[in-house]
PDB file of C-alpha atoms in Angstrom:
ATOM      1  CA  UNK A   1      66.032  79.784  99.667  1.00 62.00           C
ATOM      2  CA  UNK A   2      63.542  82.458  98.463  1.00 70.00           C
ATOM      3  CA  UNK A   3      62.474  83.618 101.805  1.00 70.00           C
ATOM      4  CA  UNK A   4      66.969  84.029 102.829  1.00 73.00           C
ATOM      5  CA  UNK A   5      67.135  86.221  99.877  1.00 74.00           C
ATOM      6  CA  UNK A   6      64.435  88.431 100.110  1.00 80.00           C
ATOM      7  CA  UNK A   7      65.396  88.937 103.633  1.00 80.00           C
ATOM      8  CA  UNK A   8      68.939  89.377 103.100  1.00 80.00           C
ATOM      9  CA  UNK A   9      67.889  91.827 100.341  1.00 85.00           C
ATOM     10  CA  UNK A  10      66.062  93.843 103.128  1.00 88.00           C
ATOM     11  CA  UNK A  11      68.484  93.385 105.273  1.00 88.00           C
ATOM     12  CA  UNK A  12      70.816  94.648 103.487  1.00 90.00           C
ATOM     13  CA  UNK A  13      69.034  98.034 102.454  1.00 94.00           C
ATOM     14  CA  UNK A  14      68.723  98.564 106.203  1.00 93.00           C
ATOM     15  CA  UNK A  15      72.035  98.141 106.536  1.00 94.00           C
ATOM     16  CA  UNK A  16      72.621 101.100 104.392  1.00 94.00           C
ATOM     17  CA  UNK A  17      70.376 103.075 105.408  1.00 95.00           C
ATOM     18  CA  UNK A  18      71.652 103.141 108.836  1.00 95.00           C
ATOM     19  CA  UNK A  19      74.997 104.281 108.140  1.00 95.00           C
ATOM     20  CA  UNK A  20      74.113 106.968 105.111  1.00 95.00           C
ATOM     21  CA  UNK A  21      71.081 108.673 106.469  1.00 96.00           C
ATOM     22  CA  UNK A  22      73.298 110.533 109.016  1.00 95.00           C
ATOM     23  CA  UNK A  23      74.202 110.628 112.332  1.00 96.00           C
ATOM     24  CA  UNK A  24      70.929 110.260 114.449  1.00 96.00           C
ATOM     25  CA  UNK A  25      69.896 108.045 112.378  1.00 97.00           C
ATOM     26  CA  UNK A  26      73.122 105.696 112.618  1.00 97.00           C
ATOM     27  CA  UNK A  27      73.461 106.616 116.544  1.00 97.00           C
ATOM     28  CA  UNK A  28      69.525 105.275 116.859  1.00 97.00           C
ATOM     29  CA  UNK A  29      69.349 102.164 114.865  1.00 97.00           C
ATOM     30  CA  UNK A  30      72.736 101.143 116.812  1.00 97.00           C
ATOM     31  CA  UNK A  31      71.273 101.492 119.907  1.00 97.00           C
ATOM     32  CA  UNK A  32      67.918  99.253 119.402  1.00 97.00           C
ATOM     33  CA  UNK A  33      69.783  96.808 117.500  1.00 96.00           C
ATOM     34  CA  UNK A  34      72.552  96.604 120.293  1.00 97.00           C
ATOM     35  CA  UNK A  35      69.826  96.354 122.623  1.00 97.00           C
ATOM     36  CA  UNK A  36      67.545  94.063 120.653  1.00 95.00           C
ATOM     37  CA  UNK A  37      71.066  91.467 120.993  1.00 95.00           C
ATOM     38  CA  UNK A  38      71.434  91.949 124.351  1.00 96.00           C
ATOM     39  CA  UNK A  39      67.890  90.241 124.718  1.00 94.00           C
ATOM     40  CA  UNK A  40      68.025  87.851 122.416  1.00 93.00           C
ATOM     41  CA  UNK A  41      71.306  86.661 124.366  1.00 94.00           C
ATOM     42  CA  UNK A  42      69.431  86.814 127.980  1.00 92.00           C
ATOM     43  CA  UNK A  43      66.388  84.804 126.311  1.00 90.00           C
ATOM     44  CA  UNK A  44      68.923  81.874 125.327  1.00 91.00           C
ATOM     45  CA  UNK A  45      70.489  82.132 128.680  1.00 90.00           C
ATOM     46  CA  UNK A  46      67.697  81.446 130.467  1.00 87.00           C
ATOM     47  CA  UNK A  47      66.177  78.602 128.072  1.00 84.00           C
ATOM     48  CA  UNK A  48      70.076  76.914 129.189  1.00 80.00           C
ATOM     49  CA  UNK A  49      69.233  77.686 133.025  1.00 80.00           C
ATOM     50  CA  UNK A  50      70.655  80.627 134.818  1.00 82.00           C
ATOM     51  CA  UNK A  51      68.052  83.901 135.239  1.00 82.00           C
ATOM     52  CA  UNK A  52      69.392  87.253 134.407  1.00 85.00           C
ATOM     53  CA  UNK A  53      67.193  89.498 135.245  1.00 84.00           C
ATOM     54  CA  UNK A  54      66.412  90.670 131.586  1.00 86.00           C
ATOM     55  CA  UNK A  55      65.079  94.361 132.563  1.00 88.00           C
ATOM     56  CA  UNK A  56      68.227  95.586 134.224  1.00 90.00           C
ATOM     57  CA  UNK A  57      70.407  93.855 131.807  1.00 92.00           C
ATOM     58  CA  UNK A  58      68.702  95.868 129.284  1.00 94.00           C
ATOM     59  CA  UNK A  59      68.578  99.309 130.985  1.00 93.00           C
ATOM     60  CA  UNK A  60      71.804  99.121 131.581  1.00 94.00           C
ATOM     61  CA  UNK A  61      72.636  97.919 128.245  1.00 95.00           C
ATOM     62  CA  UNK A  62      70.909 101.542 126.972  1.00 95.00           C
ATOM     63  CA  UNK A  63      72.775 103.354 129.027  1.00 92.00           C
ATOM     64  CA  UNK A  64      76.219 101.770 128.042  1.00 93.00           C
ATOM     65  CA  UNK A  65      75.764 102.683 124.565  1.00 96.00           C
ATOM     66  CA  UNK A  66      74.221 105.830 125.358  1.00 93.00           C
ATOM     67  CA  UNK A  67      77.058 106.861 127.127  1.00 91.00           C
ATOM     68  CA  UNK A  68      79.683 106.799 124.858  1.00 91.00           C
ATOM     69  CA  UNK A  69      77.415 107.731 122.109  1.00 94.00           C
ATOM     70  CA  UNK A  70      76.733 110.854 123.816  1.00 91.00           C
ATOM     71  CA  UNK A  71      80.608 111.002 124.356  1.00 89.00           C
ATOM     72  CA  UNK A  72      81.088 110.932 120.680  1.00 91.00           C
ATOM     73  CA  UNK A  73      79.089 114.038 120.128  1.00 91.00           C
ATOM     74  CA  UNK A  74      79.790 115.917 123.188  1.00 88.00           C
ATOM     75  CA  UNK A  75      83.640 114.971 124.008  1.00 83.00           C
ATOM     76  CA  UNK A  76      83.967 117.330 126.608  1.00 75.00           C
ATOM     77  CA  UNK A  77      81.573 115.533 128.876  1.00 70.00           C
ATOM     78  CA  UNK A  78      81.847 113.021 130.902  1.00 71.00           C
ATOM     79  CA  UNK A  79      79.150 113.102 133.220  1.00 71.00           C
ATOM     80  CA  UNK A  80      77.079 110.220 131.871  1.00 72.00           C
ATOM     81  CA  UNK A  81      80.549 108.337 131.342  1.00 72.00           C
ATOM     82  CA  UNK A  82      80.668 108.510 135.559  1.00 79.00           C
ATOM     83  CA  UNK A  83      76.864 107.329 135.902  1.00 81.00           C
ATOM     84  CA  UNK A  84      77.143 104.066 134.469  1.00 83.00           C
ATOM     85  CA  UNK A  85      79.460 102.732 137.049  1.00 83.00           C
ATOM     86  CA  UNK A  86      76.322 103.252 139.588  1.00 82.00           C
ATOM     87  CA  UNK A  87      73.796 101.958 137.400  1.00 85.00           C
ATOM     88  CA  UNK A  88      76.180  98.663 136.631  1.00 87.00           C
ATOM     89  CA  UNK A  89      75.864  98.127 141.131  1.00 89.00           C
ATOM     90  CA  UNK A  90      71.787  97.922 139.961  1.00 88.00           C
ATOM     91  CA  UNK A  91      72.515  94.552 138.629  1.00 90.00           C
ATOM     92  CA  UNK A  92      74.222  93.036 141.873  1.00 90.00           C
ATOM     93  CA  UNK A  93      71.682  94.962 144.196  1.00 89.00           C
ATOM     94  CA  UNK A  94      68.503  93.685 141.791  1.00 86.00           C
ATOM     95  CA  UNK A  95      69.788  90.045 143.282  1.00 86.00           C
ATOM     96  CA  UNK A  96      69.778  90.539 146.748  1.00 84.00           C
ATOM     97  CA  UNK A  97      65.897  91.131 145.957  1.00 82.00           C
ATOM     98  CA  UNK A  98      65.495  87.874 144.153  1.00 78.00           C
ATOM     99  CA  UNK A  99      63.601  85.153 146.393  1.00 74.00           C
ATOM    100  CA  UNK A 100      64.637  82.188 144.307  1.00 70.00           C
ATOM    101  CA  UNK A 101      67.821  83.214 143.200  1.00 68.00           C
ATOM    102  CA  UNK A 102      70.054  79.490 143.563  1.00 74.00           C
ATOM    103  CA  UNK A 103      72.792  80.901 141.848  1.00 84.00           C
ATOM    104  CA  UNK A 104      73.000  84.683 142.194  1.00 88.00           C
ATOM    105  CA  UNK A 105      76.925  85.194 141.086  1.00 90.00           C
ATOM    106  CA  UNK A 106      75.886  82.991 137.866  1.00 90.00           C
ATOM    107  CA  UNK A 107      73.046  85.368 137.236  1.00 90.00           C
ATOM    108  CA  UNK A 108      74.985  88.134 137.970  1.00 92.00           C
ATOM    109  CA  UNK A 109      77.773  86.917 135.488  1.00 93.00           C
ATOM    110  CA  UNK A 110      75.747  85.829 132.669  1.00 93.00           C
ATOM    111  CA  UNK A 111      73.982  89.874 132.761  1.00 93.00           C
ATOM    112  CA  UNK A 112      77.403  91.230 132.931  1.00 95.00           C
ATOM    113  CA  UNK A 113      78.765  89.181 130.275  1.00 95.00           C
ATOM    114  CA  UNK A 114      75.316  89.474 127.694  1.00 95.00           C
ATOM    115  CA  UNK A 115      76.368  93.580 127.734  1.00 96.00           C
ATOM    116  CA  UNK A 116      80.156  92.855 127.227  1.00 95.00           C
ATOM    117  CA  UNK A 117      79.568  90.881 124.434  1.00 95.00           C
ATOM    118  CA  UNK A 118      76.454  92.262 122.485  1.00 96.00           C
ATOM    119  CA  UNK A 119      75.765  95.961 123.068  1.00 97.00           C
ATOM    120  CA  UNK A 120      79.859  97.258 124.138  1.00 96.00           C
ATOM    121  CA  UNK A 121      80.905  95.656 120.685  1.00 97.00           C
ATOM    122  CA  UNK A 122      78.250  98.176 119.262  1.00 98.00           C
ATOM    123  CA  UNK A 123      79.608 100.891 121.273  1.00 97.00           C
ATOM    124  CA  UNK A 124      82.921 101.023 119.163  1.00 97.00           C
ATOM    125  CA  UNK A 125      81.267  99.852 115.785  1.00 98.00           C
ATOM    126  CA  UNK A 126      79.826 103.619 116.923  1.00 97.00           C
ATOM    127  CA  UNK A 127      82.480 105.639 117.445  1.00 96.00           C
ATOM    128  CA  UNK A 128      83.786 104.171 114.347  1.00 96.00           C
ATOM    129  CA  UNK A 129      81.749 107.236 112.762  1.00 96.00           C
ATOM    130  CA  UNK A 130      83.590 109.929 114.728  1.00 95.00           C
ATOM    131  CA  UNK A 131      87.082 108.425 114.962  1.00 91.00           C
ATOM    132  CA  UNK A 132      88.055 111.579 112.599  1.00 82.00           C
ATOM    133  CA  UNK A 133      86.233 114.018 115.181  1.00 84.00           C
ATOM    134  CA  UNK A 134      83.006 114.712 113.471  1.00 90.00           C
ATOM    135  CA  UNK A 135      80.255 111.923 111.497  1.00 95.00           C
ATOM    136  CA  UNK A 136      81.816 110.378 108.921  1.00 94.00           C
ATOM    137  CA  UNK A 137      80.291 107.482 107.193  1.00 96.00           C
ATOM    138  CA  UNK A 138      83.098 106.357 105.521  1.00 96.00           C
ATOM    139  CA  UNK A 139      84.397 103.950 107.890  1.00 96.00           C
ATOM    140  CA  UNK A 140      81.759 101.811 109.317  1.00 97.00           C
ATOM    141  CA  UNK A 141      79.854 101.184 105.259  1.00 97.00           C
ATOM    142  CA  UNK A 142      83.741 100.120 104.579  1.00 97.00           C
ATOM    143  CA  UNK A 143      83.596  98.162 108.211  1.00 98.00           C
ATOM    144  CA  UNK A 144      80.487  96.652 106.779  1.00 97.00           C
ATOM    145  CA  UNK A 145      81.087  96.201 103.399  1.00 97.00           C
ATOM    146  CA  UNK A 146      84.383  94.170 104.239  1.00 97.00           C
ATOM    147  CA  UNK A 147      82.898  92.335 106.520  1.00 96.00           C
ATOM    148  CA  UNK A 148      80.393  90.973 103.795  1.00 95.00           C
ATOM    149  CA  UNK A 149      82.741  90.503 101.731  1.00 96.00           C
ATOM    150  CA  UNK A 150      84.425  87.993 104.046  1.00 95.00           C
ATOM    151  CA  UNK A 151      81.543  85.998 104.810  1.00 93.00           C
ATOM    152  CA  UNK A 152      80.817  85.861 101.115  1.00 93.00           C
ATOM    153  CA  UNK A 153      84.394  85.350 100.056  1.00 93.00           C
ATOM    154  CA  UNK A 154      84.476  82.198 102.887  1.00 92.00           C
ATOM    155  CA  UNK A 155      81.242  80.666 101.631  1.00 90.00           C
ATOM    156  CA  UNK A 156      81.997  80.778  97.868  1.00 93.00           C
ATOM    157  CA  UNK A 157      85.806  79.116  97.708  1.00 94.00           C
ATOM    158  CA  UNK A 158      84.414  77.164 101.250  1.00 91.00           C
ATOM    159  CA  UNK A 159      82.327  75.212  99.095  1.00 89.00           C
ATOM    160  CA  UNK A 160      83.747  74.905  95.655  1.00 91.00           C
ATOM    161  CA  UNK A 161      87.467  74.531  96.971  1.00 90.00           C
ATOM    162  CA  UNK A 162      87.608  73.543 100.796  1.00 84.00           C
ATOM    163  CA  UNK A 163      88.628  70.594 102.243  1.00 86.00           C
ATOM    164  CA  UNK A 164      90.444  71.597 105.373  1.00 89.00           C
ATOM    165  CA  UNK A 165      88.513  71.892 108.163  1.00 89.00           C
ATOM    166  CA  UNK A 166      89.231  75.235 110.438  1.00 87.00           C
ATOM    167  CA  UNK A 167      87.702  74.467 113.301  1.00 82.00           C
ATOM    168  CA  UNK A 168      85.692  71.540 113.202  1.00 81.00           C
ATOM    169  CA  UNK A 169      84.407  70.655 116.253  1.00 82.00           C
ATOM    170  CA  UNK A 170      82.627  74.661 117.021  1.00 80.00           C
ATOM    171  CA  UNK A 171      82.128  74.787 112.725  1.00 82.00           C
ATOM    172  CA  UNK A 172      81.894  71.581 110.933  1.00 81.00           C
ATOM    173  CA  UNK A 173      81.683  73.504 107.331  1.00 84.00           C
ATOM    174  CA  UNK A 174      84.396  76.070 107.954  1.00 89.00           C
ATOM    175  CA  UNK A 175      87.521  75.454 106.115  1.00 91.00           C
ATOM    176  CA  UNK A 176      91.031  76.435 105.461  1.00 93.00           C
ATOM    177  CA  UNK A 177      90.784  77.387 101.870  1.00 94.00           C
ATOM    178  CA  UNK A 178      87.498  79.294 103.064  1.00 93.00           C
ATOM    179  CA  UNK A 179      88.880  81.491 105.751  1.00 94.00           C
ATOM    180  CA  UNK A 180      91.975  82.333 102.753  1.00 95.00           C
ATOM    181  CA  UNK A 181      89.231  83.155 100.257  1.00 95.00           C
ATOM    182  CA  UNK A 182      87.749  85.547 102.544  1.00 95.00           C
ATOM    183  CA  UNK A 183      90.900  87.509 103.399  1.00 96.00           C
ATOM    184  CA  UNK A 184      91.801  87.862  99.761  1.00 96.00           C
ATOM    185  CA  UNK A 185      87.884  88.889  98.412  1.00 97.00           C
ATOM    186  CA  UNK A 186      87.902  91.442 101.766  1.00 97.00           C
ATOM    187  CA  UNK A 187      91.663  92.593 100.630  1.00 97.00           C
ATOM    188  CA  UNK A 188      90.141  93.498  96.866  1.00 97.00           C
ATOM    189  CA  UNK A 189      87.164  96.014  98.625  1.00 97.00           C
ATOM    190  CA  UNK A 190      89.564  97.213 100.337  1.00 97.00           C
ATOM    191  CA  UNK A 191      91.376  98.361  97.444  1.00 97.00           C
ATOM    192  CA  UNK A 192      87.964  99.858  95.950  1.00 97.00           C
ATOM    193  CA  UNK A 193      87.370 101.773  99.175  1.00 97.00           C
ATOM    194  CA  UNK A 194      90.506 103.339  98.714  1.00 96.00           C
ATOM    195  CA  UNK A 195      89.877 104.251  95.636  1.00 95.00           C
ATOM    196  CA  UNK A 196      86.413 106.270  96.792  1.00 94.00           C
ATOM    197  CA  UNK A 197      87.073 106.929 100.379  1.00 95.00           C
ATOM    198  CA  UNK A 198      90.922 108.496 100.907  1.00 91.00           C
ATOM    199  CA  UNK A 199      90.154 108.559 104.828  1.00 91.00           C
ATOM    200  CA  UNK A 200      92.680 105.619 105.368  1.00 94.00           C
ATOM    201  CA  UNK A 201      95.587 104.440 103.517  1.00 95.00           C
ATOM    202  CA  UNK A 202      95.433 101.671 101.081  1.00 96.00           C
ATOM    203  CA  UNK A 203      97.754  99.533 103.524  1.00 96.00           C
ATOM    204  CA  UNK A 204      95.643 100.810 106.855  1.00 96.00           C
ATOM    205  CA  UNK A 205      92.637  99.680 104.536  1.00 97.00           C
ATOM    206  CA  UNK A 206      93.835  96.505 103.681  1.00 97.00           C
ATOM    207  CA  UNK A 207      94.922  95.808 107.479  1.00 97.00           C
ATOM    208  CA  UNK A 208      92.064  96.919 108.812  1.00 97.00           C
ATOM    209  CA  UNK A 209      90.553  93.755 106.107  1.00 97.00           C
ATOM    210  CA  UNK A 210      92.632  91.850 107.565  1.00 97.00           C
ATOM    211  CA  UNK A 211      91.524  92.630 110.779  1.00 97.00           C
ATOM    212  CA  UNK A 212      88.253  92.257 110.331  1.00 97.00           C
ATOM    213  CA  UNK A 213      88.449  88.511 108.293  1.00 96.00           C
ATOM    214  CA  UNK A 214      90.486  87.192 110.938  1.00 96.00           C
ATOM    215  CA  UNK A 215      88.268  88.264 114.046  1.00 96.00           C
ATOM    216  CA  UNK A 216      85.346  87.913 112.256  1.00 95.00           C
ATOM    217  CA  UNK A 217      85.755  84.506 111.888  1.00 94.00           C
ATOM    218  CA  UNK A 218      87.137  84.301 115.116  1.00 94.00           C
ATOM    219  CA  UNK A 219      83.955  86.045 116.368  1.00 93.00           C
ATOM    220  CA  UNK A 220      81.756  83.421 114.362  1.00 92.00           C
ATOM    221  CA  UNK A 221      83.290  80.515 115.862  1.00 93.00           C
ATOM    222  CA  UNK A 222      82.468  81.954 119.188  1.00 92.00           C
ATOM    223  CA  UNK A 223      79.047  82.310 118.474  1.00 90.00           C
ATOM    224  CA  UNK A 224      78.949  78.843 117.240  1.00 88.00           C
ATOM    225  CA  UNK A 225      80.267  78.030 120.554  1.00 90.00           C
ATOM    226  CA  UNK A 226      77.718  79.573 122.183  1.00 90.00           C
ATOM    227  CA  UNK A 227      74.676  77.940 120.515  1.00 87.00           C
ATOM    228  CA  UNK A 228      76.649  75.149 121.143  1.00 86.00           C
ATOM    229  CA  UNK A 229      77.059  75.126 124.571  1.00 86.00           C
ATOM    230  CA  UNK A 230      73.276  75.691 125.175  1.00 85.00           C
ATOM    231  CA  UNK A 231      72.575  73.424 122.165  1.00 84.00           C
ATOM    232  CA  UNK A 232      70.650  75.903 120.315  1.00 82.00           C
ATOM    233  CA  UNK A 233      70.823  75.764 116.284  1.00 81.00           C
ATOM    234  CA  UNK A 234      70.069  79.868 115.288  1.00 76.00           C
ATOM    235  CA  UNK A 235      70.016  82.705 118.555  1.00 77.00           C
ATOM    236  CA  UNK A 236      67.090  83.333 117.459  1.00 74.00           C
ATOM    237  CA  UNK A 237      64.126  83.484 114.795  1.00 73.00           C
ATOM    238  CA  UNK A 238      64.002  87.864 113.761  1.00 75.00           C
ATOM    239  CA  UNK A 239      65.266  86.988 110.781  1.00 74.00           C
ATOM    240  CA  UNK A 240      63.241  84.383 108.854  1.00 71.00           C
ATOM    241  CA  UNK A 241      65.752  82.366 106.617  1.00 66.00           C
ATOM    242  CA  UNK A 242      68.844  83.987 108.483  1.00 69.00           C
ATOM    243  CA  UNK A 243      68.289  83.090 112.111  1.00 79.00           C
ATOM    244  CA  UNK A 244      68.801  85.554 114.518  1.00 87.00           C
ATOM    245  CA  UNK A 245      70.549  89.027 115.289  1.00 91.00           C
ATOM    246  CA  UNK A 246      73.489  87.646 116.657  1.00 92.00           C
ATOM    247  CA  UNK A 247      73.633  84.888 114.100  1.00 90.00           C
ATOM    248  CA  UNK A 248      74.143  87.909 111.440  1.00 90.00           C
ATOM    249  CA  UNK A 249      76.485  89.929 113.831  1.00 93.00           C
ATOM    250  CA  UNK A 250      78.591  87.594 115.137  1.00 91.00           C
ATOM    251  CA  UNK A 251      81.283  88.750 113.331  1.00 93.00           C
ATOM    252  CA  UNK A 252      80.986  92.370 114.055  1.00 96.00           C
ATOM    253  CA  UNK A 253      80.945  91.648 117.841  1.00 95.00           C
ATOM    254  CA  UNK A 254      84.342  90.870 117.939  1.00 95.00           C
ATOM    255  CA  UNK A 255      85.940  92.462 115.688  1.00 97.00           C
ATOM    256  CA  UNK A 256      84.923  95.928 115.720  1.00 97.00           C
ATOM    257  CA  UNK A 257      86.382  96.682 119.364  1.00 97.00           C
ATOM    258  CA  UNK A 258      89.842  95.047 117.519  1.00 97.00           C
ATOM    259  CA  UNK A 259      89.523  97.666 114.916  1.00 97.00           C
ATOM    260  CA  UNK A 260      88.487 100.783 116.226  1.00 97.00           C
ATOM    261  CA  UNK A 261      91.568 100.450 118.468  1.00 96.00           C
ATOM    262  CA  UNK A 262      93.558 100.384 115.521  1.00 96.00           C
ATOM    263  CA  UNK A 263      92.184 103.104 113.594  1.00 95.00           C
ATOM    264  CA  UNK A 264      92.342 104.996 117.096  1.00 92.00           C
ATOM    265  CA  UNK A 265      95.643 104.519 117.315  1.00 90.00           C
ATOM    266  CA  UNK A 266      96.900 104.972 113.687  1.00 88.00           C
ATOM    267  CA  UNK A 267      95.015 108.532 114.125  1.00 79.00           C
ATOM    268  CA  UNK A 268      96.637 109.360 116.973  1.00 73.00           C
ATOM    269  CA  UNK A 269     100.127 108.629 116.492  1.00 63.00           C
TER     270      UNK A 269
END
């Protein structure tokens, strides 16, 4: 118990730190942590079987994110934007060169789908910081904080109140009166950030909450899926008490694409 809360102390300093030290600084840690979960998922994919090829998966994965980061700051140029196409063609080509390749579509499947679900959820966590044009650390420490509060919210009445399971058979210890507790604890930040950060609405801050407590979840029991699937019990051992990267992300990975369309389109309308 020591050892989880001195890490989660760190862990959450870091946090910090990447968003309010500015925009190189948020742009960089995003990209090695996107790219440190895109790893960690090929490593448990091939302890379950198939083999994608870990170094294309990853340079790829870099340029992804690098693309539409440099997007963000540049908007006028798309350049990179039509590069990545070509470099994506590396992965199928890389397995025509394979001489023990028994499944090659698998392997080709498993490296597409370790970048669509670790480092492009990352990508719009990103632009979360220039949805208003320019850096603006506002949104993602509220994306953050929320989404804290809904895995702390979840936990606290989970255990003191729950007794309806949510989803039992991906999450034996998620319940009901859990996932409620966590939409009403996320719904009070919300009403704080409002208070300090006048960028959104208090309703467009409270849906965005909402937002993020129900995909977050949703993004949890995915994860929990996952490990399931491959019958793993943490993705991985980076953070000692905690688990893994994408045991402490889950949540973010799906709902941040969810909610950067919706600030994108309550900015633009």
């Amino acid at each position: 118990m020591r050892l989880r809360a001195i890490t989660g102390f760190f862990f959450i300093i870091v946090m910090l730190g990447s968003v309010l030290l500015g925009a190189v600084v948020f742009t960089t840690f995003y990209l090695l942590l996107s790219i440190l979960c895109l790893h960690e998922f090929n490593k448990l994919i091939k302890q379950s079987g198939p083999d994608p090829n870990l170094y294309t998966g990853l340079v790829n994965g870099f340029f992804v994110f690098a693309g539409f980061a440099i997007e963000c700051y540049y908007p006028s140029n798309k350049l990179i934007l039509f590069i990545i196409p070509v470099l994506l063609g590396s992965i199928f080509v890389q397995e025509l060169f394979k001489k023990s390749s028994a499944q090659p579509f698998t392997n080709i499947a498993y490296c597409f789908l370790g970048i669509l679900f670790t480092v492009v959820p990352f990508t719009f966590f990103h632009a979360m910081g220039f949805v208003g044009g320019d850096f603006n650390f506002h949104i993602p420490l509220g994306f953050l904080l929320m989404l804290w509060a809904n895995d702390t919210g979840a936990y606290l009445v989970g255990t003191q109140l729950g007794r309806t399971k949510l989803f039992e058979r991906h999450s034996p210890k998620k319940t009901w009166e859990g996932f409620i507790g966590g939409i009403v604890i996320t719904a009070g930040v919300a009403v704080l950030l409002n208070k300090y950060y006048p960028e959104l609405t208090l309703p467009q801050w409270i849906i965005t909450g909402a937002i993020i407590s129900v995909f977050g979840t949703m993004g949890d029991l995915i994860e929990s899926m996952f490990k399931r699937s491959i019958n793993v019990k943490d993705s991985g051992g980076l953070l000692p008490g905690h688990g893994g990267l994408l045991d402490r992300f889950d949540g973010l990975l799906l709902a941040a694409p969810i909610v950067y369309a919706y600030l994108f389109f309550i900015s633009n309308s």
